[in-house]
Every structure is written in C-alpha cells, then in structure tokens.
C-alpha cells in the first residue's frame, strides 16, 4: 500500500516555502493530521500536548522556559494545542519571540482554540482544514488508481455533460462500502470495522466535545445528533427537534454550531434571489463522514437493502464537492435550492455570476425544469453513481 498522500500536501509545502505565518491544521480526531505532517516534515520537532511535561512547560507562558526546550531555526509542530489553557498565547510567544521558527499547530475543533485564546493571532496565521479521505484518496491509497487529482470537481464545473465511464475495477462495490463505512483513514486497513466507528463517535461526542465545556447535557447532544443523522438531505425543522427532545430552540441551535465546529456536521443554506416562493432561511445538514453517521443510527446494513441509499449518496457527493472546493481553493459557495411548491435542486455551486445546479441521484433522475426556467444562465448537471468519478 502506498504512503498516505493527501490532496493538502502540496498546498502546505507551498505555504511553507512562501510564508512565515503560523499554519493551523484543523480537523476531526483521526482524520490523519499528524500523519500528514510527519510525511511532509519528518525532521520537525513534535510536541504532544497529551504529554504532561510538555503541557506544563507550554502552560508556563514564559519565554525563558520556552527557549530552553524549543529549538531555534527549525519547524515546530504542537499537536492538539487546544488542550492548553490558552493556546493562542502559547503560539504568539513562539511566533513573536523565538527566532526563525516555523510553527504548525493542530486541533480537533476550531471552537477549542478560539474559546480558550486570549491573544489574537490575526495576521499571524493561515488555516487549513483536513477532512476524512476523499473518494479519490481512498482509491489511490488502495492502489486502485495511480494519480491523485480532483478532476471530477473540475468536470462538474465545466460546460460538458458528465458521462458514464467503464472502469477496470468494481466502482459500485467500492462506492457501496464507502457509503456504509465512510472515509476515515483507518477504514483502508480495516474495512468494515463497525466497532472502531462506534468508539470514534463516542470519543468525539463524549471527550472532544465534552472538553469544550459548552454542552451541559451529553445525552441531549447525542439525541440531537441521532435525529440529525436521520434527516440528512431534508430541511431541518428546529422547532420539531425542540419539541421531541423537550429542549428550547436556542439550545438546539447552540449544539448544532458546536457539532459544526467539531467537524461532525456541516450546513447548507438555501440559494435564493429573494423570489417570493423560494425557501430563504431553512438549512440542510450533512455529515462529514457517513461511517460516523451510520454508527450514530446503528445501521451498517448493505446499501442495496437500505431505504436511505439516496440520502447517503447525496451526502457523499455534497461532501466530496465541499472537500474538493476547499482543497482546490476553487471559491464556490455551496447551497441548495427549493421552492415552497417542492421544486428542488440538491446542490447549487455559486461563484460570482456563475451558477451550477446539480441533481444527485443514486440511479436515474433529472434536474428540475423549474430551476432551469428560473435561472436560464445556470449550468445544470445530473450526478449518479455511474458518472460521478472522472476517468
């Protein structure tokens, strides 16, 4: 099996060759942040905040202490910096006062770093997000394909229609496994490891999120996530969730924001040009990883036997587009479109005046004529399980 190469590798290398700013690498636990950095910077000095002496030294916030254990003229990686009482203060001291150090910090939650920071890092940092593997990364690591690219996203944004392609491997079998078990790096070596996914889900909810000390009721948090897991691809009704769990809407909103900042879920807002009958506020929620989603609802049934197969495929394609858009720095805003009369487009990519309306179906379908009629300037694409992957 090939070394675990990621799309972000070239961007991070370019950053280090061109800029002095602190590099902040964010992403959920076990998506491969440390593995990626050790591949790029094998000779860097790594400080694990889990190590108590390291944590004690860093939490001294004393420049003389720092200079005793942090070498000059090198690359420094502080792993899981959010575990410090004031991560921004530590980063600022190193950046400002230790000569010729290039600093990288990692964290599992942007909220962790932001909420514990008293010193602003504005003008001193560049953020990168690392997600679970893309489908192409998964194929590449399994030596099914030989090149690592995101051509599928460029194909979506082009004027050419997507075409069905015949592959030398069983695309449907691999896709169905990914829709069931997700794209965490661990699943490459241990496909179908349901216990791992359940443990990972518990760790994120009951350790990482609990460490934020912003959630008063862990069971309520878990129940909210389970309800959201059943609603991927649907408009999220906060009032309905509030009634079912007997929690006020503000608490539901707060927990959803925490889940977003912890890289469990993300939201899509509706695309609307203030047309009277277009949905303008209600959001949809998707999961960054379908293995986590399926662990939450305790359902790893074969895809061909599942009534939620279409929802899973929609979540998969939208997540792949989100990853590619960020890794390529393509600059699209991701939305969905829906009218009060139920006309709908699953995904809308918008960049300045460019509009792309995308219908996502596991098998067959078509793009809403209502969208094409209302926005005749828009490109429209149909993505299915047979045409989503570029040759």
PDB file of N, CA and C in Angstrom, residues 245-329:
ATOM      1  N   UNK A 245     -37.359  16.593  21.845  1.00  0.00           N
ATOM      2  CA  UNK A 245     -36.358  16.407  22.900  1.00  0.00           C
ATOM      3  C   UNK A 245     -36.618  17.261  24.126  1.00  0.00           C
ATOM      4  N   UNK A 246     -37.655  18.084  24.039  1.00  0.00           N
ATOM      5  CA  UNK A 246     -38.014  18.983  25.142  1.00  0.00           C
ATOM      6  C   UNK A 246     -36.834  19.879  25.537  1.00  0.00           C
ATOM      7  N   UNK A 247     -36.183  20.405  24.505  1.00  0.00           N
ATOM      8  CA  UNK A 247     -35.112  21.391  24.668  1.00  0.00           C
ATOM      9  C   UNK A 247     -35.498  22.629  23.864  1.00  0.00           C
ATOM     10  N   UNK A 248     -35.150  23.812  24.392  1.00  0.00           N
ATOM     11  CA  UNK A 248     -35.529  25.019  23.666  1.00  0.00           C
ATOM     12  C   UNK A 248     -34.707  25.154  22.386  1.00  0.00           C
ATOM     13  N   UNK A 249     -35.247  25.906  21.432  1.00  0.00           N
ATOM     14  CA  UNK A 249     -34.644  26.035  20.106  1.00  0.00           C
ATOM     15  C   UNK A 249     -33.234  26.617  20.191  1.00  0.00           C
ATOM     16  N   UNK A 250     -33.026  27.556  21.101  1.00  0.00           N
ATOM     17  CA  UNK A 250     -31.690  28.155  21.230  1.00  0.00           C
ATOM     18  C   UNK A 250     -30.640  27.117  21.616  1.00  0.00           C
ATOM     19  N   UNK A 251     -31.025  26.189  22.493  1.00  0.00           N
ATOM     20  CA  UNK A 251     -30.097  25.120  22.881  1.00  0.00           C
ATOM     21  C   UNK A 251     -29.796  24.222  21.689  1.00  0.00           C
ATOM     22  N   UNK A 252     -30.824  23.892  20.905  1.00  0.00           N
ATOM     23  CA  UNK A 252     -30.627  23.074  19.706  1.00  0.00           C
ATOM     24  C   UNK A 252     -29.662  23.775  18.755  1.00  0.00           C
ATOM     25  N   UNK A 253     -29.887  25.067  18.524  1.00  0.00           N
ATOM     26  CA  UNK A 253     -29.014  25.834  17.631  1.00  0.00           C
ATOM     27  C   UNK A 253     -27.578  25.868  18.146  1.00  0.00           C
ATOM     28  N   UNK A 254     -27.433  26.055  19.439  1.00  0.00           N
ATOM     29  CA  UNK A 254     -26.095  26.106  20.047  1.00  0.00           C
ATOM     30  C   UNK A 254     -25.361  24.781  19.850  1.00  0.00           C
ATOM     31  N   UNK A 255     -26.056  23.667  20.096  1.00  0.00           N
ATOM     32  CA  UNK A 255     -25.416  22.366  19.955  1.00  0.00           C
ATOM     33  C   UNK A 255     -25.036  22.104  18.494  1.00  0.00           C
ATOM     34  N   UNK A 256     -25.899  22.488  17.570  1.00  0.00           N
ATOM     35  CA  UNK A 256     -25.597  22.293  16.150  1.00  0.00           C
ATOM     36  C   UNK A 256     -24.340  23.066  15.763  1.00  0.00           C
ATOM     37  N   UNK A 257     -24.196  24.278  16.262  1.00  0.00           N
ATOM     38  CA  UNK A 257     -22.990  25.067  15.977  1.00  0.00           C
ATOM     39  C   UNK A 257     -21.742  24.387  16.535  1.00  0.00           C
ATOM     40  N   UNK A 258     -21.864  23.797  17.719  1.00  0.00           N
ATOM     41  CA  UNK A 258     -20.724  23.081  18.307  1.00  0.00           C
ATOM     42  C   UNK A 258     -20.376  21.853  17.464  1.00  0.00           C
ATOM     43  N   UNK A 259     -21.386  21.126  16.990  1.00  0.00           N
ATOM     44  CA  UNK A 259     -21.139  19.965  16.131  1.00  0.00           C
ATOM     45  C   UNK A 259     -20.436  20.387  14.841  1.00  0.00           C
ATOM     46  N   UNK A 260     -20.823  21.539  14.314  1.00  0.00           N
ATOM     47  CA  UNK A 260     -20.166  22.048  13.105  1.00  0.00           C
ATOM     48  C   UNK A 260     -18.700  22.356  13.368  1.00  0.00           C
ATOM     49  N   UNK A 261     -18.421  23.056  14.452  1.00  0.00           N
ATOM     50  CA  UNK A 261     -17.050  23.455  14.764  1.00  0.00           C
ATOM     51  C   UNK A 261     -16.182  22.258  15.147  1.00  0.00           C
ATOM     52  N   UNK A 262     -16.829  21.155  15.494  1.00  0.00           N
ATOM     53  CA  UNK A 262     -16.098  19.936  15.847  1.00  0.00           C
ATOM     54  C   UNK A 262     -15.983  18.978  14.667  1.00  0.00           C
ATOM     55  N   UNK A 263     -16.363  19.419  13.489  1.00  0.00           N
ATOM     56  CA  UNK A 263     -16.201  18.663  12.247  1.00  0.00           C
ATOM     57  C   UNK A 263     -17.009  17.372  12.209  1.00  0.00           C
ATOM     58  N   UNK A 264     -18.171  17.401  12.841  1.00  0.00           N
ATOM     59  CA  UNK A 264     -19.101  16.283  12.716  1.00  0.00           C
ATOM     60  C   UNK A 264     -20.079  16.515  11.573  1.00  0.00           C
ATOM     61  N   UNK A 265     -20.606  17.717  11.493  1.00  0.00           N
ATOM     62  CA  UNK A 265     -21.629  18.044  10.504  1.00  0.00           C
ATOM     63  C   UNK A 265     -21.298  19.374   9.851  1.00  0.00           C
ATOM     64  N   UNK A 266     -21.985  19.641   8.739  1.00  0.00           N
ATOM     65  CA  UNK A 266     -21.939  20.972   8.146  1.00  0.00           C
ATOM     66  C   UNK A 266     -23.319  21.301   7.599  1.00  0.00           C
ATOM     67  N   UNK A 267     -23.569  22.570   7.393  1.00  0.00           N
ATOM     68  CA  UNK A 267     -24.884  23.009   6.931  1.00  0.00           C
ATOM     69  C   UNK A 267     -24.791  23.586   5.529  1.00  0.00           C
ATOM     70  N   UNK A 268     -25.869  23.424   4.786  1.00  0.00           N
ATOM     71  CA  UNK A 268     -26.049  24.128   3.516  1.00  0.00           C
ATOM     72  C   UNK A 268     -27.201  25.101   3.677  1.00  0.00           C
ATOM     73  N   UNK A 269     -26.979  26.322   3.248  1.00  0.00           N
ATOM     74  CA  UNK A 269     -28.044  27.319   3.262  1.00  0.00           C
ATOM     75  C   UNK A 269     -28.691  27.364   1.883  1.00  0.00           C
ATOM     76  N   UNK A 270     -29.934  27.815   1.802  1.00  0.00           N
ATOM     77  CA  UNK A 270     -30.621  27.842   0.510  1.00  0.00           C
ATOM     78  C   UNK A 270     -30.103  28.946  -0.397  1.00  0.00           C
ATOM     79  N   UNK A 271     -30.098  28.674  -1.690  1.00  0.00           N
ATOM     80  CA  UNK A 271     -29.814  29.707  -2.683  1.00  0.00           C
ATOM     81  C   UNK A 271     -31.129  30.389  -3.031  1.00  0.00           C
ATOM     82  N   UNK A 272     -31.153  31.688  -2.931  1.00  0.00           N
ATOM     83  CA  UNK A 272     -32.377  32.430  -3.225  1.00  0.00           C
ATOM     84  C   UNK A 272     -32.025  33.841  -3.657  1.00  0.00           C
ATOM     85  N   UNK A 273     -32.693  34.306  -4.684  1.00  0.00           N
ATOM     86  CA  UNK A 273     -32.559  35.697  -5.120  1.00  0.00           C
ATOM     87  C   UNK A 273     -33.822  36.471  -4.752  1.00  0.00           C
ATOM     88  N   UNK A 274     -34.303  36.175  -3.539  1.00  0.00           N
ATOM     89  CA  UNK A 274     -35.461  36.871  -2.987  1.00  0.00           C
ATOM     90  C   UNK A 274     -36.731  36.665  -3.808  1.00  0.00           C
ATOM     91  N   UNK A 275     -36.797  35.531  -4.490  1.00  0.00           N
ATOM     92  CA  UNK A 275     -38.048  35.195  -5.173  1.00  0.00           C
ATOM     93  C   UNK A 275     -39.095  34.864  -4.109  1.00  0.00           C
ATOM     94  N   UNK A 276     -40.306  35.235  -4.381  1.00  0.00           N
ATOM     95  CA  UNK A 276     -41.349  35.139  -3.365  1.00  0.00           C
ATOM     96  C   UNK A 276     -41.590  33.706  -2.902  1.00  0.00           C
ATOM     97  N   UNK A 277     -41.416  32.729  -3.797  1.00  0.00           N
ATOM     98  CA  UNK A 277     -41.757  31.353  -3.423  1.00  0.00           C
ATOM     99  C   UNK A 277     -40.534  30.484  -3.160  1.00  0.00           C
ATOM    100  N   UNK A 278     -39.329  31.072  -3.035  1.00  0.00           N
ATOM    101  CA  UNK A 278     -38.132  30.287  -2.768  1.00  0.00           C
ATOM    102  C   UNK A 278     -37.851  30.212  -1.266  1.00  0.00           C
ATOM    103  N   UNK A 279     -37.436  29.008  -0.829  1.00  0.00           N
ATOM    104  CA  UNK A 279     -37.000  28.861   0.558  1.00  0.00           C
ATOM    105  C   UNK A 279     -35.770  29.742   0.770  1.00  0.00           C
ATOM    106  N   UNK A 280     -35.790  30.555   1.836  1.00  0.00           N
ATOM    107  CA  UNK A 280     -34.710  31.515   2.011  1.00  0.00           C
ATOM    108  C   UNK A 280     -33.912  31.375   3.290  1.00  0.00           C
ATOM    109  N   UNK A 281     -34.377  30.572   4.246  1.00  0.00           N
ATOM    110  CA  UNK A 281     -33.690  30.523   5.539  1.00  0.00           C
ATOM    111  C   UNK A 281     -33.379  29.112   6.028  1.00  0.00           C
ATOM    112  N   UNK A 282     -34.332  28.202   5.908  1.00  0.00           N
ATOM    113  CA  UNK A 282     -34.165  26.873   6.495  1.00  0.00           C
ATOM    114  C   UNK A 282     -32.976  26.143   5.880  1.00  0.00           C
ATOM    115  N   UNK A 283     -32.168  25.521   6.722  1.00  0.00           N
ATOM    116  CA  UNK A 283     -30.944  24.868   6.265  1.00  0.00           C
ATOM    117  C   UNK A 283     -31.112  23.357   6.141  1.00  0.00           C
ATOM    118  N   UNK A 284     -30.151  22.753   5.464  1.00  0.00           N
ATOM    119  CA  UNK A 284     -29.995  21.305   5.453  1.00  0.00           C
ATOM    120  C   UNK A 284     -28.693  20.962   6.166  1.00  0.00           C
ATOM    121  N   UNK A 285     -28.659  19.786   6.748  1.00  0.00           N
ATOM    122  CA  UNK A 285     -27.470  19.351   7.482  1.00  0.00           C
ATOM    123  C   UNK A 285     -26.963  18.033   6.901  1.00  0.00           C
ATOM    124  N   UNK A 286     -25.641  17.968   6.745  1.00  0.00           N
ATOM    125  CA  UNK A 286     -24.983  16.763   6.252  1.00  0.00           C
ATOM    126  C   UNK A 286     -23.837  16.394   7.189  1.00  0.00           C
ATOM    127  N   UNK A 287     -23.408  15.132   7.105  1.00  0.00           N
ATOM    128  CA  UNK A 287     -22.300  14.647   7.929  1.00  0.00           C
ATOM    129  C   UNK A 287     -21.016  14.610   7.104  1.00  0.00           C
ATOM    130  N   UNK A 288     -19.905  15.005   7.744  1.00  0.00           N
ATOM    131  CA  UNK A 288     -18.618  14.935   7.068  1.00  0.00           C
ATOM    132  C   UNK A 288     -18.235  13.500   6.744  1.00  0.00           C
ATOM    133  N   UNK A 289     -18.715  12.547   7.538  1.00  0.00           N
ATOM    134  CA  UNK A 289     -18.363  11.152   7.295  1.00  0.00           C
ATOM    135  C   UNK A 289     -19.576  10.267   7.507  1.00  0.00           C
ATOM    136  N   UNK A 290     -19.830   9.404   6.528  1.00  0.00           N
ATOM    137  CA  UNK A 290     -21.016   8.556   6.600  1.00  0.00           C
ATOM    138  C   UNK A 290     -20.829   7.379   7.554  1.00  0.00           C
ATOM    139  N   UNK A 291     -19.589   6.985   7.808  1.00  0.00           N
ATOM    140  CA  UNK A 291     -19.368   5.950   8.818  1.00  0.00           C
ATOM    141  C   UNK A 291     -19.810   6.418  10.189  1.00  0.00           C
ATOM    142  N   UNK A 292     -19.494   7.678  10.510  1.00  0.00           N
ATOM    143  CA  UNK A 292     -19.947   8.271  11.769  1.00  0.00           C
ATOM    144  C   UNK A 292     -21.468   8.351  11.788  1.00  0.00           C
ATOM    145  N   UNK A 293     -22.031   8.786  10.680  1.00  0.00           N
ATOM    146  CA  UNK A 293     -23.495   8.911  10.607  1.00  0.00           C
ATOM    147  C   UNK A 293     -24.166   7.559  10.833  1.00  0.00           C
ATOM    148  N   UNK A 294     -23.667   6.517  10.171  1.00  0.00           N
ATOM    149  CA  UNK A 294     -24.280   5.198  10.304  1.00  0.00           C
ATOM    150  C   UNK A 294     -24.053   4.600  11.686  1.00  0.00           C
ATOM    151  N   UNK A 295     -22.929   4.949  12.315  1.00  0.00           N
ATOM    152  CA  UNK A 295     -22.691   4.495  13.691  1.00  0.00           C
ATOM    153  C   UNK A 295     -23.697   5.125  14.643  1.00  0.00           C
ATOM    154  N   UNK A 296     -24.036   6.387  14.405  1.00  0.00           N
ATOM    155  CA  UNK A 296     -24.993   7.076  15.277  1.00  0.00           C
ATOM    156  C   UNK A 296     -26.360   6.413  15.252  1.00  0.00           C
ATOM    157  N   UNK A 297     -26.778   5.954  14.074  1.00  0.00           N
ATOM    158  CA  UNK A 297     -28.099   5.331  13.978  1.00  0.00           C
ATOM    159  C   UNK A 297     -28.004   3.807  14.036  1.00  0.00           C
ATOM    160  N   UNK A 298     -26.763   3.296  14.245  1.00  0.00           N
ATOM    161  CA  UNK A 298     -26.519   1.857  14.393  1.00  0.00           C
ATOM    162  C   UNK A 298     -27.077   1.070  13.210  1.00  0.00           C
ATOM    163  N   UNK A 299     -26.678   1.505  12.016  1.00  0.00           N
ATOM    164  CA  UNK A 299     -27.166   0.846  10.809  1.00  0.00           C
ATOM    165  C   UNK A 299     -26.023   0.710   9.809  1.00  0.00           C
ATOM    166  N   UNK A 300     -25.491  -0.500   9.695  1.00  0.00           N
ATOM    167  CA  UNK A 300     -24.454  -0.784   8.707  1.00  0.00           C
ATOM    168  C   UNK A 300     -24.954  -1.815   7.693  1.00  0.00           C
ATOM    169  N   UNK A 301     -26.252  -1.808   7.470  1.00  0.00           N
ATOM    170  CA  UNK A 301     -26.868  -2.730   6.519  1.00  0.00           C
ATOM    171  C   UNK A 301     -26.338  -2.466   5.110  1.00  0.00           C
ATOM    172  N   UNK A 302     -26.293  -3.515   4.297  1.00  0.00           N
ATOM    173  CA  UNK A 302     -25.867  -3.385   2.904  1.00  0.00           C
ATOM    174  C   UNK A 302     -26.672  -2.291   2.199  1.00  0.00           C
ATOM    175  N   UNK A 303     -25.971  -1.473   1.421  1.00  0.00           N
ATOM    176  CA  UNK A 303     -26.594  -0.319   0.764  1.00  0.00           C
ATOM    177  C   UNK A 303     -27.776  -0.725  -0.106  1.00  0.00           C
ATOM    178  N   UNK A 304     -27.664  -1.847  -0.789  1.00  0.00           N
ATOM    179  CA  UNK A 304     -28.726  -2.262  -1.704  1.00  0.00           C
ATOM    180  C   UNK A 304     -30.018  -2.633  -0.983  1.00  0.00           C
ATOM    181  N   UNK A 305     -29.961  -2.778   0.336  1.00  0.00           N
ATOM    182  CA  UNK A 305     -31.145  -3.140   1.110  1.00  0.00           C
ATOM    183  C   UNK A 305     -31.683  -1.964   1.919  1.00  0.00           C
ATOM    184  N   UNK A 306     -31.132  -0.768   1.705  1.00  0.00           N
ATOM    185  CA  UNK A 306     -31.463   0.363   2.581  1.00  0.00           C
ATOM    186  C   UNK A 306     -32.384   1.367   1.897  1.00  0.00           C
ATOM    187  N   UNK A 307     -33.415   1.812   2.605  1.00  0.00           N
ATOM    188  CA  UNK A 307     -34.293   2.852   2.050  1.00  0.00           C
ATOM    189  C   UNK A 307     -33.638   4.229   2.006  1.00  0.00           C
ATOM    190  N   UNK A 308     -32.534   4.417   2.754  1.00  0.00           N
ATOM    191  CA  UNK A 308     -31.871   5.728   2.776  1.00  0.00           C
ATOM    192  C   UNK A 308     -30.679   5.790   1.822  1.00  0.00           C
ATOM    193  N   UNK A 309     -30.625   4.884   0.855  1.00  0.00           N
ATOM    194  CA  UNK A 309     -29.500   4.849  -0.078  1.00  0.00           C
ATOM    195  C   UNK A 309     -29.343   6.171  -0.829  1.00  0.00           C
ATOM    196  N   UNK A 310     -30.450   6.738  -1.262  1.00  0.00           N
ATOM    197  CA  UNK A 310     -30.390   8.010  -1.980  1.00  0.00           C
ATOM    198  C   UNK A 310     -29.855   9.136  -1.116  1.00  0.00           C
ATOM    199  N   UNK A 311     -30.268   9.170   0.149  1.00  0.00           N
ATOM    200  CA  UNK A 311     -29.769  10.191   1.077  1.00  0.00           C
ATOM    201  C   UNK A 311     -28.269  10.045   1.303  1.00  0.00           C
ATOM    202  N   UNK A 312     -27.818   8.802   1.444  1.00  0.00           N
ATOM    203  CA  UNK A 312     -26.392   8.558   1.660  1.00  0.00           C
ATOM    204  C   UNK A 312     -25.575   9.023   0.461  1.00  0.00           C
ATOM    205  N   UNK A 313     -26.054   8.718  -0.740  1.00  0.00           N
ATOM    206  CA  UNK A 313     -25.315   9.121  -1.940  1.00  0.00           C
ATOM    207  C   UNK A 313     -25.303  10.641  -2.083  1.00  0.00           C
ATOM    208  N   UNK A 314     -26.415  11.277  -1.779  1.00  0.00           N
ATOM    209  CA  UNK A 314     -26.465  12.747  -1.814  1.00  0.00           C
ATOM    210  C   UNK A 314     -25.467  13.339  -0.829  1.00  0.00           C
ATOM    211  N   UNK A 315     -25.447  12.827   0.398  1.00  0.00           N
ATOM    212  CA  UNK A 315     -24.497  13.305   1.412  1.00  0.00           C
ATOM    213  C   UNK A 315     -23.062  13.109   0.922  1.00  0.00           C
ATOM    214  N   UNK A 316     -22.802  11.951   0.329  1.00  0.00           N
ATOM    215  CA  UNK A 316     -21.462  11.629  -0.173  1.00  0.00           C
ATOM    216  C   UNK A 316     -21.002  12.623  -1.238  1.00  0.00           C
ATOM    217  N   UNK A 317     -21.835  12.878  -2.234  1.00  0.00           N
ATOM    218  CA  UNK A 317     -21.448  13.778  -3.329  1.00  0.00           C
ATOM    219  C   UNK A 317     -21.253  15.199  -2.823  1.00  0.00           C
ATOM    220  N   UNK A 318     -22.146  15.666  -1.980  1.00  0.00           N
ATOM    221  CA  UNK A 318     -22.026  17.035  -1.468  1.00  0.00           C
ATOM    222  C   UNK A 318     -20.760  17.176  -0.622  1.00  0.00           C
ATOM    223  N   UNK A 319     -20.447  16.170   0.176  1.00  0.00           N
ATOM    224  CA  UNK A 319     -19.222  16.218   0.976  1.00  0.00           C
ATOM    225  C   UNK A 319     -17.985  16.189   0.091  1.00  0.00           C
ATOM    226  N   UNK A 320     -18.001  15.367  -0.953  1.00  0.00           N
ATOM    227  CA  UNK A 320     -16.872  15.333  -1.888  1.00  0.00           C
ATOM    228  C   UNK A 320     -16.675  16.685  -2.566  1.00  0.00           C
ATOM    229  N   UNK A 321     -17.766  17.346  -2.916  1.00  0.00           N
ATOM    230  CA  UNK A 321     -17.667  18.674  -3.531  1.00  0.00           C
ATOM    231  C   UNK A 321     -17.131  19.699  -2.537  1.00  0.00           C
ATOM    232  N   UNK A 322     -17.578  19.617  -1.286  1.00  0.00           N
ATOM    233  CA  UNK A 322     -17.079  20.535  -0.262  1.00  0.00           C
ATOM    234  C   UNK A 322     -15.567  20.371  -0.082  1.00  0.00           C
ATOM    235  N   UNK A 323     -15.101  19.130   0.026  1.00  0.00           N
ATOM    236  CA  UNK A 323     -13.664  18.882   0.194  1.00  0.00           C
ATOM    237  C   UNK A 323     -12.879  19.421  -0.998  1.00  0.00           C
ATOM    238  N   UNK A 324     -13.327  19.081  -2.202  1.00  0.00           N
ATOM    239  CA  UNK A 324     -12.605  19.499  -3.405  1.00  0.00           C
ATOM    240  C   UNK A 324     -12.586  21.011  -3.544  1.00  0.00           C
ATOM    241  N   UNK A 325     -13.709  21.643  -3.255  1.00  0.00           N
ATOM    242  CA  UNK A 325     -13.795  23.104  -3.348  1.00  0.00           C
ATOM    243  C   UNK A 325     -12.765  23.769  -2.438  1.00  0.00           C
ATOM    244  N   UNK A 326     -12.597  23.225  -1.236  1.00  0.00           N
ATOM    245  CA  UNK A 326     -11.623  23.800  -0.305  1.00  0.00           C
ATOM    246  C   UNK A 326     -10.191  23.426  -0.671  1.00  0.00           C
ATOM    247  N   UNK A 327      -9.946  22.175  -1.007  1.00  0.00           N
ATOM    248  CA  UNK A 327      -8.580  21.754  -1.329  1.00  0.00           C
ATOM    249  C   UNK A 327      -8.053  22.454  -2.583  1.00  0.00           C
ATOM    250  N   UNK A 328      -8.941  22.700  -3.550  1.00  0.00           N
ATOM    251  CA  UNK A 328      -8.540  23.392  -4.777  1.00  0.00           C
ATOM    252  C   UNK A 328      -8.597  24.907  -4.642  1.00  0.00           C
ATOM    253  N   UNK A 329      -9.130  25.371  -3.501  1.00  0.00           N
ATOM    254  CA  UNK A 329      -9.350  26.809  -3.314  1.00  0.00           C
ATOM    255  C   UNK A 329     -10.155  27.371  -4.482  1.00  0.00           C
TER     256      UNK A 329
END
